[in-house]
CSV table of N, CA and C in Angstrom, one decimal:
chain,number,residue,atom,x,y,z
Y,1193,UNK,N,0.8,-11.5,5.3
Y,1193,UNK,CA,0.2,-10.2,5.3
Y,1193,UNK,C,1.3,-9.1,5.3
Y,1194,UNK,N,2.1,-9.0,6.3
Y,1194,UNK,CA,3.2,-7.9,5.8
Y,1194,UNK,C,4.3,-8.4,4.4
Y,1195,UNK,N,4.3,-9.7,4.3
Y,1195,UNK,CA,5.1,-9.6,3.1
Y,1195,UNK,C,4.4,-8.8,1.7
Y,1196,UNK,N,3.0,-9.1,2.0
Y,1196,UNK,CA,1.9,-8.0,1.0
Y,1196,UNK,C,2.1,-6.5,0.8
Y,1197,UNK,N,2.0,-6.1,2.4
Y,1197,UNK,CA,2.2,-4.8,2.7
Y,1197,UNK,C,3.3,-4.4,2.4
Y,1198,UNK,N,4.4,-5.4,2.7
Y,1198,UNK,CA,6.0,-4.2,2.6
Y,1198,UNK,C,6.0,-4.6,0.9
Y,1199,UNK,N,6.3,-5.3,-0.3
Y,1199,UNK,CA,5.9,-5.5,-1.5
Y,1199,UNK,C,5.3,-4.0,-2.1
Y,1200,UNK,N,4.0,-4.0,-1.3
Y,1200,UNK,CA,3.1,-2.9,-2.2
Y,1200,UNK,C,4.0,-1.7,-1.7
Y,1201,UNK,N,4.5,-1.0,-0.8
Y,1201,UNK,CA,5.3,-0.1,-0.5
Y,1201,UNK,C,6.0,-0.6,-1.1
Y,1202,UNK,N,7.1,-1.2,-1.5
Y,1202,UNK,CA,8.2,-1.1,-2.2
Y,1202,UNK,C,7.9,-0.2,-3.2
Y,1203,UNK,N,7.0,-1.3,-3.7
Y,1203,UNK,CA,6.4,-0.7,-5.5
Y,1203,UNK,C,6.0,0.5,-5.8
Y,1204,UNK,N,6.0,1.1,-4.0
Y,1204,UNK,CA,5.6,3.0,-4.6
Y,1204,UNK,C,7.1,3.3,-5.5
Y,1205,UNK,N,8.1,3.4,-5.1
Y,1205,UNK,CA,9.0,3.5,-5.8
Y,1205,UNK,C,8.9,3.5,-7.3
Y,1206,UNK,N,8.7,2.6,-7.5
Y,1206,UNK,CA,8.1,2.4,-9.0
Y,1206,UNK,C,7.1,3.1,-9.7
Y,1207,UNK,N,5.8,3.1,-8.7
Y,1207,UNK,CA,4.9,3.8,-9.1
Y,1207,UNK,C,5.3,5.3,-9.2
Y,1208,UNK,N,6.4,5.7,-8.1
Y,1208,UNK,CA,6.7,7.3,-7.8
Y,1208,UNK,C,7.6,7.5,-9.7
Y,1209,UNK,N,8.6,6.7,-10.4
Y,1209,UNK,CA,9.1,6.6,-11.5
Y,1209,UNK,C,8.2,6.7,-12.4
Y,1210,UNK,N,7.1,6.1,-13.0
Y,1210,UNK,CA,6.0,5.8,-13.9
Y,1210,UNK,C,5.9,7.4,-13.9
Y,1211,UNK,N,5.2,7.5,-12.7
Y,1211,UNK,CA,4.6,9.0,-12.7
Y,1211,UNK,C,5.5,10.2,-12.8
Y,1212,UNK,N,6.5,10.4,-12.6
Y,1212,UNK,CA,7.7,10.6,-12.8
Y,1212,UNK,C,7.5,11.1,-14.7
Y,1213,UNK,N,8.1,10.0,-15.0
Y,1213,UNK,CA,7.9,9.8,-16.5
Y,1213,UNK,C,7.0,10.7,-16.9
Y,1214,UNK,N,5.9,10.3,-16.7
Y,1214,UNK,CA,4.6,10.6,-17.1
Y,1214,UNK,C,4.5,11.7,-17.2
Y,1215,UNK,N,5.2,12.6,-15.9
Y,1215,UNK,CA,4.7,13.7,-15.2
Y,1215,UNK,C,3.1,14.1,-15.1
Y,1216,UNK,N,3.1,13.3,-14.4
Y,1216,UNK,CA,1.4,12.9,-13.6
Y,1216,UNK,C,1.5,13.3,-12.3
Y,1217,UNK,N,0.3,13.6,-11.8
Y,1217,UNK,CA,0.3,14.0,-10.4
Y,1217,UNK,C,0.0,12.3,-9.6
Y,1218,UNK,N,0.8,12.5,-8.6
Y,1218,UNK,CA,1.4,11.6,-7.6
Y,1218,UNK,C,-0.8,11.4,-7.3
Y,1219,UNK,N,-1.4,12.2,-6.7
Y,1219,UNK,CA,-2.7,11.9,-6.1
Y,1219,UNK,C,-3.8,11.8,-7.2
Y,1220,UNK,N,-4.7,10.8,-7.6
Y,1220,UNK,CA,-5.9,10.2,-8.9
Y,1220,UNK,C,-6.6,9.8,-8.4
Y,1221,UNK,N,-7.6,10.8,-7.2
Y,1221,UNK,CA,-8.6,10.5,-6.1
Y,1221,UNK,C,-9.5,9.6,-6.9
Y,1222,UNK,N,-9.6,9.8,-8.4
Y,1222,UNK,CA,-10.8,8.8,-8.7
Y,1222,UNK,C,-10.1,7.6,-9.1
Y,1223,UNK,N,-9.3,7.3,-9.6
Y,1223,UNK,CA,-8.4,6.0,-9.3
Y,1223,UNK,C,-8.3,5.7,-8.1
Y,1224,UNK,N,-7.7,5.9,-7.1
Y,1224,UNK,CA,-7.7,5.2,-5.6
Y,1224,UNK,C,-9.3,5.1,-5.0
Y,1225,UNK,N,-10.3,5.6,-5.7
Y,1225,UNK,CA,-12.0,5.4,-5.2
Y,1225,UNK,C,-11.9,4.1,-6.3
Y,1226,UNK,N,-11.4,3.7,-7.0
Y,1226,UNK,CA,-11.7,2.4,-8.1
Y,1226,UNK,C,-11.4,1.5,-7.5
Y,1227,UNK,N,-9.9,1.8,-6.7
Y,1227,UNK,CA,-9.2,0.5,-6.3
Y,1227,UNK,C,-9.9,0.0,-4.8
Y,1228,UNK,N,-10.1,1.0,-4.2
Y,1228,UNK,CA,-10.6,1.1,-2.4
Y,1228,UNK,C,-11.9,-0.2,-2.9
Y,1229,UNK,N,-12.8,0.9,-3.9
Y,1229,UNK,CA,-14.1,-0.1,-4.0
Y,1229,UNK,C,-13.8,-1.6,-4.4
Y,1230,UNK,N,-12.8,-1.7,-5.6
Y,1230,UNK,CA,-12.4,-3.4,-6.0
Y,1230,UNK,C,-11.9,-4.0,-4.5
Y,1231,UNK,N,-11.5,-3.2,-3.4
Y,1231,UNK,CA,-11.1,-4.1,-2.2
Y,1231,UNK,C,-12.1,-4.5,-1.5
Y,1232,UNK,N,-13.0,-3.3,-1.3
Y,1232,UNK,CA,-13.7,-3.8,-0.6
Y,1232,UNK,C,-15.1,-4.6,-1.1
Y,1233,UNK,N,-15.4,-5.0,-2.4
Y,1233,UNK,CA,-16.3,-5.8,-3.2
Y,1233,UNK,C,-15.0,-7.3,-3.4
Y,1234,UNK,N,-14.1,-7.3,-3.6
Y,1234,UNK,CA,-12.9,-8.4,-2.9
Y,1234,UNK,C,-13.4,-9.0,-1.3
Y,1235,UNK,N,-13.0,-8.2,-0.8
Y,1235,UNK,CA,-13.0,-8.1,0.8
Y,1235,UNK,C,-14.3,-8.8,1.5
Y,1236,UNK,N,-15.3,-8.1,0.8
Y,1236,UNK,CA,-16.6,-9.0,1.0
Y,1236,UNK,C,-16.8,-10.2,1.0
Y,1237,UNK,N,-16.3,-10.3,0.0
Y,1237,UNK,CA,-16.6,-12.2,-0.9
Y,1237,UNK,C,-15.7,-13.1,0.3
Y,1238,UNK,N,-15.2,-12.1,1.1
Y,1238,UNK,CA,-13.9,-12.9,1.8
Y,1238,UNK,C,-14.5,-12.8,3.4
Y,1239,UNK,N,-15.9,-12.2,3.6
Y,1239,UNK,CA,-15.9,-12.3,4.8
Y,1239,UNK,C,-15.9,-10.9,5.2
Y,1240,UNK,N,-14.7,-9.8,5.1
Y,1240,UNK,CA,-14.1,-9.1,5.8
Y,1240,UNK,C,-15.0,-7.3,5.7
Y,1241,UNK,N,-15.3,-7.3,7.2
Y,1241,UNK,CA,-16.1,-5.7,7.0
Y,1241,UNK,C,-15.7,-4.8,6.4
Y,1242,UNK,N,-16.6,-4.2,5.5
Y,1242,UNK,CA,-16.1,-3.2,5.1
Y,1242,UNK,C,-15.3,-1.7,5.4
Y,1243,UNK,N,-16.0,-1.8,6.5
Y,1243,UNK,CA,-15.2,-0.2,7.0
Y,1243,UNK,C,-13.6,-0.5,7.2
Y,1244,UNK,N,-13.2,-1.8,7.6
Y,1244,UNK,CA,-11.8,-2.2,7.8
Y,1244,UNK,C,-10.9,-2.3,6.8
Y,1245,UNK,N,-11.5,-3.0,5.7
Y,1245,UNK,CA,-10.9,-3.1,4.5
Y,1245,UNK,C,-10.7,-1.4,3.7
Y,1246,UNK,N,-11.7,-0.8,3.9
Y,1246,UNK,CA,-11.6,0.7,3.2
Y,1246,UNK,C,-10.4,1.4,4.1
Y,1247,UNK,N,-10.7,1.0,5.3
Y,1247,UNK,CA,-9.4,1.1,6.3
Y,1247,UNK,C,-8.0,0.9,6.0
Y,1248,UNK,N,-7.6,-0.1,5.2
Y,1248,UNK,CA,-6.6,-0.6,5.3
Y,1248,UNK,C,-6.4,-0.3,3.7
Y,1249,UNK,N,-6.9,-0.2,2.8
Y,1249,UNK,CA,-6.4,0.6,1.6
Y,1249,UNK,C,-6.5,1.4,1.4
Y,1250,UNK,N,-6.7,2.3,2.2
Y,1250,UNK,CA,-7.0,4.1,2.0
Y,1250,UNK,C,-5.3,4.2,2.7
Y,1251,UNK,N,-5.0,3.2,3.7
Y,1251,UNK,CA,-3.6,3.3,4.3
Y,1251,UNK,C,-2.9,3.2,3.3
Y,1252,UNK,N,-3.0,2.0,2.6
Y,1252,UNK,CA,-2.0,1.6,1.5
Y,1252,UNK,C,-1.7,2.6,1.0
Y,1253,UNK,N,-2.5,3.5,0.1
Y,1253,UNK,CA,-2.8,4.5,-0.9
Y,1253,UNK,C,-2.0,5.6,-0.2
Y,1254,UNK,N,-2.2,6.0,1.1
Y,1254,UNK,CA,-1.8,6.8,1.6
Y,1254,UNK,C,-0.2,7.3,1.8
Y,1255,UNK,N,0.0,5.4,2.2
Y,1255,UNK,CA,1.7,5.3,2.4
Y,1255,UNK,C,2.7,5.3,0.8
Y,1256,UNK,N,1.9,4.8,0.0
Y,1256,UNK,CA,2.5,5.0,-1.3
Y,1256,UNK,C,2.5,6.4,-1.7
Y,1257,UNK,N,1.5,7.0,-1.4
Y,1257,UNK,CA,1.7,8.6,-1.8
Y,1257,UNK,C,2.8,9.3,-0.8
Y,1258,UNK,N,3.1,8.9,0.3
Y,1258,UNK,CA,3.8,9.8,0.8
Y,1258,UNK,C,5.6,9.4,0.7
Y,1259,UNK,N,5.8,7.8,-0.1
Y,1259,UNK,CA,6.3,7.7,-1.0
Y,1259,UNK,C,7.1,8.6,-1.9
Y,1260,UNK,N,5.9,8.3,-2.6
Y,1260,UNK,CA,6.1,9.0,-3.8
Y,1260,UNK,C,6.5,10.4,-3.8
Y,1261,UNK,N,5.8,10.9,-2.6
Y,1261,UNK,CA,6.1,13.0,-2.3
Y,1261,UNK,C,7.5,13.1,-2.1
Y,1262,UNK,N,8.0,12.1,-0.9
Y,1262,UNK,CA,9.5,12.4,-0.8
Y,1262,UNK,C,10.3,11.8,-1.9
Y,1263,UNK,N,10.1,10.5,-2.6
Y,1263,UNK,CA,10.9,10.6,-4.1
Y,1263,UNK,C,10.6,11.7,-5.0
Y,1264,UNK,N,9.5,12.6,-5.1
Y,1264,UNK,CA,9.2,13.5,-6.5
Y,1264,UNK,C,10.0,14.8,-5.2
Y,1265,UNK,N,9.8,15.0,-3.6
Y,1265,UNK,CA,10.6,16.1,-4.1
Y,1265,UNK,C,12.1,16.0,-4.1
Y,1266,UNK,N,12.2,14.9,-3.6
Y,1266,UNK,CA,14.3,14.3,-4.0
Y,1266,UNK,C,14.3,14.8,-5.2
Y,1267,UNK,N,13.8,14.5,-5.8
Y,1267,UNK,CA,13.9,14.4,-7.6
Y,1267,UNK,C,13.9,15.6,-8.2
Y,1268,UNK,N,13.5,16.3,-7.4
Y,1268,UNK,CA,12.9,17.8,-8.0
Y,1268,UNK,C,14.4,18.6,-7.9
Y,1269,UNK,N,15.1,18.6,-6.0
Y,1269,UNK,CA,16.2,19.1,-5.4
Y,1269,UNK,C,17.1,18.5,-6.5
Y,1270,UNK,N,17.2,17.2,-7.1
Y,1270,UNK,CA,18.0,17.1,-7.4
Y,1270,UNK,C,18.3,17.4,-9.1
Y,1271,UNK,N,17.2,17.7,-9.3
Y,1271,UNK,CA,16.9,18.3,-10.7
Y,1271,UNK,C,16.9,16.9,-11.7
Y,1272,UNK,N,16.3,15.9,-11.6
Y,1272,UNK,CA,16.4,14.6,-12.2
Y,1272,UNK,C,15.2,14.2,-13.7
Y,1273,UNK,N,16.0,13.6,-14.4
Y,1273,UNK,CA,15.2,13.3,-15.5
Y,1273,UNK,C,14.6,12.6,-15.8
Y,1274,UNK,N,14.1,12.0,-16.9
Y,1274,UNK,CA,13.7,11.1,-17.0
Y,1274,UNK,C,14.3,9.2,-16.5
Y,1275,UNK,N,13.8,8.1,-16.5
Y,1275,UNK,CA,14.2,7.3,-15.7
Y,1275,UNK,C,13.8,6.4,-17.1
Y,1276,UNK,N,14.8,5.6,-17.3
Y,1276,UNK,CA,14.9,4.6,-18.5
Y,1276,UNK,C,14.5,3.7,-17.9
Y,1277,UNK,N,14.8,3.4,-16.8
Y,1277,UNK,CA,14.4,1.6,-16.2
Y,1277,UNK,C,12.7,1.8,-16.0
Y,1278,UNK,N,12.0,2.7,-15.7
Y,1278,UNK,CA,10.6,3.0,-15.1
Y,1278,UNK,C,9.9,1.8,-15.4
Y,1279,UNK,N,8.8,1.2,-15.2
Y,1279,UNK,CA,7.8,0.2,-15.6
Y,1279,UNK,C,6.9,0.8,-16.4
Y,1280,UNK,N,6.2,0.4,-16.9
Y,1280,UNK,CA,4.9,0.9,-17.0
Y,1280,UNK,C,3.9,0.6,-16.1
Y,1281,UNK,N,3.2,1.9,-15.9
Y,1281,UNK,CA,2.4,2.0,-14.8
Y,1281,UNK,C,0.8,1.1,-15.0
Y,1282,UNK,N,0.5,0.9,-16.6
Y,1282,UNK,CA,-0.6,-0.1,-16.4
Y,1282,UNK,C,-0.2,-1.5,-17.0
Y,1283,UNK,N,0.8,-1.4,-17.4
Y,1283,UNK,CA,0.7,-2.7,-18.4
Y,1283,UNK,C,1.8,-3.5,-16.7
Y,1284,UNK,N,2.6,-3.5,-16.0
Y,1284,UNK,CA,3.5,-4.0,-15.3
Y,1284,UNK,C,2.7,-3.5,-14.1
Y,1285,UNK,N,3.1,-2.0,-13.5
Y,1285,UNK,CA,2.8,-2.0,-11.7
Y,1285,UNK,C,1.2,-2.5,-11.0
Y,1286,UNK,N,0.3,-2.1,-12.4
Y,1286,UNK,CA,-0.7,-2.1,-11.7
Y,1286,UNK,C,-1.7,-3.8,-11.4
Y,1287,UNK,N,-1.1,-4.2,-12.7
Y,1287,UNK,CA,-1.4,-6.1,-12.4
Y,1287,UNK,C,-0.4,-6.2,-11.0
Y,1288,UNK,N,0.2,-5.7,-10.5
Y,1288,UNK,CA,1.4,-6.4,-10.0
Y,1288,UNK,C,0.9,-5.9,-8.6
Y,1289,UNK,N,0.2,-4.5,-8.3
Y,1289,UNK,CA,-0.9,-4.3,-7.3
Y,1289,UNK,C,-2.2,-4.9,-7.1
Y,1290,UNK,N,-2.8,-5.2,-7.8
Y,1290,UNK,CA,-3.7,-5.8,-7.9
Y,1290,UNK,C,-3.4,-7.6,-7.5
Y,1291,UNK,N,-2.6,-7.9,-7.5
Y,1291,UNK,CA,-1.9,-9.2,-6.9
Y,1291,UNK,C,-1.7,-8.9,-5.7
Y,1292,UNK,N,-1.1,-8.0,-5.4
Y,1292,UNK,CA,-0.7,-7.5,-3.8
Y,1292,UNK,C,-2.3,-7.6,-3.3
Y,1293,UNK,N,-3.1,-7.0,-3.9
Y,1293,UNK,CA,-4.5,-6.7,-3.1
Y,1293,UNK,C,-5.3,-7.9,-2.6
Y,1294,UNK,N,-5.4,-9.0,-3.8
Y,1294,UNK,CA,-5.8,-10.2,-3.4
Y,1294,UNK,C,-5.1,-10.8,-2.3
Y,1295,UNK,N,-3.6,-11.0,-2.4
Y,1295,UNK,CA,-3.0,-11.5,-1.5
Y,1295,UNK,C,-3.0,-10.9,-0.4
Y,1296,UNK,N,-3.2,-9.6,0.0
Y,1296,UNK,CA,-3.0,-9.0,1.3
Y,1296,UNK,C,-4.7,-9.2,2.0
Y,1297,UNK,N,-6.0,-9.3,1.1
Y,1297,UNK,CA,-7.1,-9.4,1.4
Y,1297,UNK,C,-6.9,-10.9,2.2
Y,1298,UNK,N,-6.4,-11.8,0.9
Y,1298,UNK,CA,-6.7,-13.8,1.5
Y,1298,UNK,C,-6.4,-13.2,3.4
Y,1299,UNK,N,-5.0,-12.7,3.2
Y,1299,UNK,CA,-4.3,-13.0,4.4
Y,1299,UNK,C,-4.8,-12.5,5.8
Y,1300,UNK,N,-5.8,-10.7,5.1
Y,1300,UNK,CA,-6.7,-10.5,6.3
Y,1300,UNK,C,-7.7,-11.4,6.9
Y,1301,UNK,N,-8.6,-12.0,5.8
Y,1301,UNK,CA,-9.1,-12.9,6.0
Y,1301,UNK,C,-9.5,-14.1,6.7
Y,1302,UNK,N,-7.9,-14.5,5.9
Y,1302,UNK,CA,-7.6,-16.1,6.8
Y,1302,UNK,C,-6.9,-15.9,8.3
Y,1303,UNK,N,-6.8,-14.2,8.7
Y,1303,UNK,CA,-6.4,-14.0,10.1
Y,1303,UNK,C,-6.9,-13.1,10.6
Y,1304,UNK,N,-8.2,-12.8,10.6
Y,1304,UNK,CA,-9.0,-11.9,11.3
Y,1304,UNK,C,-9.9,-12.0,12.6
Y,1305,UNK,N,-9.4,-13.1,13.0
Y,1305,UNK,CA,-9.7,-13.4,14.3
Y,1305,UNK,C,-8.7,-13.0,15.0
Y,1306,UNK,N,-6.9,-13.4,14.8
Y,1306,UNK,CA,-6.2,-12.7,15.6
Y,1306,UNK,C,-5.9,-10.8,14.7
Y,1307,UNK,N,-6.2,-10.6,13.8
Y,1307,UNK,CA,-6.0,-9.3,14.3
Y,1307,UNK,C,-6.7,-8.3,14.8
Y,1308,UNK,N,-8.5,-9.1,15.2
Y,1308,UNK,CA,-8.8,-8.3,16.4
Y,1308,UNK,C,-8.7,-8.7,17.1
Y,1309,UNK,N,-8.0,-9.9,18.0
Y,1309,UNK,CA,-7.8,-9.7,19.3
Y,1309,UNK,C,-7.2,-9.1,19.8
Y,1310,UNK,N,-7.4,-8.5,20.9
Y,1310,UNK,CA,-7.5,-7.3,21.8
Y,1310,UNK,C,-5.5,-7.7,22.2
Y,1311,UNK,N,-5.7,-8.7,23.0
Y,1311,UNK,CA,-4.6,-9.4,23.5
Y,1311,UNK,C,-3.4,-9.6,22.8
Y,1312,UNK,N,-3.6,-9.5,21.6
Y,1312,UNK,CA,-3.1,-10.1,20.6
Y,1312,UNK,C,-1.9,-9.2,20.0
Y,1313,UNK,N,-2.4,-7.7,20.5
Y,1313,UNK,CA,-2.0,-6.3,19.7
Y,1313,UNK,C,-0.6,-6.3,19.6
Y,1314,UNK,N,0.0,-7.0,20.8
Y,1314,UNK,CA,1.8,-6.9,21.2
Y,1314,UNK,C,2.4,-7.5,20.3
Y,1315,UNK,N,2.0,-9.0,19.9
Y,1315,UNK,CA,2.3,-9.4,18.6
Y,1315,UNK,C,2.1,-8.9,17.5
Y,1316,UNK,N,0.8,-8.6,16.8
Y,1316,UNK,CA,0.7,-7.7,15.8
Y,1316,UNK,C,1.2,-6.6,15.2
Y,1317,UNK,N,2.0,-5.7,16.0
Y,1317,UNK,CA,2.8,-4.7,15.9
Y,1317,UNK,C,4.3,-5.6,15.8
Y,1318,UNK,N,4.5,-6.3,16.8
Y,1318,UNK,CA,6.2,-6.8,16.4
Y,1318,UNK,C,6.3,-7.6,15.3
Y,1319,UNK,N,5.2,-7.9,14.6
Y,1319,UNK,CA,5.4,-8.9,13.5
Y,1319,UNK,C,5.8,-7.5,11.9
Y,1320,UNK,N,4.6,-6.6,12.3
Y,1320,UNK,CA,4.9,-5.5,11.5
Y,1320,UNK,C,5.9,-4.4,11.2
Y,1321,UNK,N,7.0,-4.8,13.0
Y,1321,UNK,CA,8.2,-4.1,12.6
Y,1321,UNK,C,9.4,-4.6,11.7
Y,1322,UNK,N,9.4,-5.5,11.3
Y,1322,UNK,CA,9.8,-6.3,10.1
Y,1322,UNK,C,9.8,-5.9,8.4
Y,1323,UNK,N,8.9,-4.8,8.4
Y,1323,UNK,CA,9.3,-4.2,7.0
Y,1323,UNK,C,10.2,-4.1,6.2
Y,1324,UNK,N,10.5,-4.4,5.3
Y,1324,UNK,CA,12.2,-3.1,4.8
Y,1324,UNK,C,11.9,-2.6,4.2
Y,1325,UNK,N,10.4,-2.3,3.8
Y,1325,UNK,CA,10.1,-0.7,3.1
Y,1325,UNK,C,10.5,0.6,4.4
Y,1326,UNK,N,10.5,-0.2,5.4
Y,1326,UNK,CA,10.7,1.0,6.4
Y,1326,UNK,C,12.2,1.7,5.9
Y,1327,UNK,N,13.0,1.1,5.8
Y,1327,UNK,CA,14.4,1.6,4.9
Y,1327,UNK,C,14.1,2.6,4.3
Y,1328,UNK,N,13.3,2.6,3.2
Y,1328,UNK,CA,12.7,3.1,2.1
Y,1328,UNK,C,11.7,4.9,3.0
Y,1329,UNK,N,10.8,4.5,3.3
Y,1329,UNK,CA,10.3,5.8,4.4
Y,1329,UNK,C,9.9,5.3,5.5
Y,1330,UNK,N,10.3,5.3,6.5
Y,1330,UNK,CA,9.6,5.1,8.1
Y,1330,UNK,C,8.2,5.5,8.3
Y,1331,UNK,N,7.7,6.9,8.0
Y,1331,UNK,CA,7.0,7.4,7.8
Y,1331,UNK,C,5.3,6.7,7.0
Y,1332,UNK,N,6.0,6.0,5.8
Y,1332,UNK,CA,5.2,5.2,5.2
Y,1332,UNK,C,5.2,4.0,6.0
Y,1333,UNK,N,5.7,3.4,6.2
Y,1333,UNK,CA,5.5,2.1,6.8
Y,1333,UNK,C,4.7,2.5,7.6
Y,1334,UNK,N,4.6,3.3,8.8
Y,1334,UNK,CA,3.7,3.5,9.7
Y,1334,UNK,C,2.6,3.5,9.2
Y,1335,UNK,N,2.0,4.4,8.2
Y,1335,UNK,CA,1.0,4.8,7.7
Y,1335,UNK,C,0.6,3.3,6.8
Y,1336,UNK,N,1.2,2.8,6.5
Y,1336,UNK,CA,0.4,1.3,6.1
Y,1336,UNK,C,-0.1,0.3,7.2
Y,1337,UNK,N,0.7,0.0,8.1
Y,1337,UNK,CA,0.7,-0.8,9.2
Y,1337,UNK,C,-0.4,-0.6,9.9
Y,1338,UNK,N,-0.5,1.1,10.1
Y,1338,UNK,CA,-1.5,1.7,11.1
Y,1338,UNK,C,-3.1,0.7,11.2
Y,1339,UNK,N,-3.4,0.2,10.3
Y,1339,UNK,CA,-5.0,0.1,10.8
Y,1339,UNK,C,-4.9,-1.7,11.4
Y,1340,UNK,N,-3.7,-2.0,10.9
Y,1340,UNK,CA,-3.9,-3.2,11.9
Y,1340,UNK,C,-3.0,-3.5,13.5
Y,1341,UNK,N,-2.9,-2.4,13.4
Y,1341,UNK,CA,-2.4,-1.7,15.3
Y,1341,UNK,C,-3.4,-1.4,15.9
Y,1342,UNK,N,-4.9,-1.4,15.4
Y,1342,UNK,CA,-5.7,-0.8,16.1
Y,1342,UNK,C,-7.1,-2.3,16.2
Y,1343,UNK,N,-7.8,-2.1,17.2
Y,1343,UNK,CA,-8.9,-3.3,17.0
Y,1343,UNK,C,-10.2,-2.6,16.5
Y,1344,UNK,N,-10.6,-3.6,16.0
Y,1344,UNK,CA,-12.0,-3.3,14.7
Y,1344,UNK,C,-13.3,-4.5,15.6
Y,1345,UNK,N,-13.9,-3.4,15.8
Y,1345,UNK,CA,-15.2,-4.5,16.8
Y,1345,UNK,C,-16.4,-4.6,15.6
C-alpha cells in the first residue's frame, strides 16, 4: 500500500511536466470526479466503504496537486520552458495511474481490518513514514497518508 501511494506521488512530477507542456491548469475537477468514482465503483467490487475509498482518493488527487503547485510555481520563479523528456499525460501517466489505483485498492482491501484497528494506529503511521516522495514535498506526503492515520467505523 505505501509502495502504491509514494509511486502515485512520485508521478505528480510527471503529471506537474505533461501539464506543464500543455499549459493546462494543474486542477480538472471533472476529471478527478471520473477517477474518485472509477475508485470507488473499484473499491466496491473489493469490499471497501465507500466514504473511505472517496477518502483516500480525493487525498491522492490532493497531494498530487499540491505537487504540482510547488513544481508550476518553481517553474514559473525560474522562468522554465518547455520539458523534452515530459510523458504523455494520456497515452503513459494515466495507464500508469490507473495501475496505481488498482493496486493501492487490492492492498486496502486485503488490509482493512488492520487499518481500522484502533490499536493498530502506531504502526500504521510508522509504516507510512517511509515514503521518498516525502523528499519530493513533505507537505504532500502528509496529505496522501492522512486518511489512513485516522479510523473509519
Amino acid at each position: 500500500m505505501r509502495q502504491a501511494i509514494d509511486q502515485r506521488l512520485l508521478l505528480a512530477q510527471d503529471v506537474a511536466r505533461a501539464k506543464w507542456n500543455a499549459k493546462a491548469a494543474i486542477e480538472d475537477l471533472p476529471r478527478e470526479e471520473v477517477v474518485i468514482a472509477a475508485a470507488v465503483r473499484q473499491g466496491a467490487a473489493l469490499g471497501l466503504p465507500e466514504a473511505w475509498t472517496r477518502s483516500v482518493f480525493r487525498a491522492q488527487i490532493e497531494a498530487s496537486k499540491t505537487v504540482q503547485r510547488a513544481l508550476y510555481a518553481r517553474w514559473q520563479a525560474d522562468g522554465a520552458g518547455r520539458f523534452d523528456d515530459a510523458p504523455d499525460l494520456a497515452k503513459t501517466i494515466r495507464p500508469e495511474l490507473d495501475r496505481l489505483t488498482t493496486q493501492l485498492l487490492r492492498a486496502m482491501a486485503d488490509n482493512q481490518a488492520l487499518l481500522h484497528d484502533r490499536e493498530r494506529a502506531g504502526d500504521i503511521a510508522a509504516a507510512m513514514r517511509g515514503l521518498q516522495a516525502r523528499a519530493v514535498n513533505e507537505a504532500a506526503a502528509e496529505q496522501a497518508v492522512a486518511p489512513f492515520l485516522v479510523s473509519v467505523d
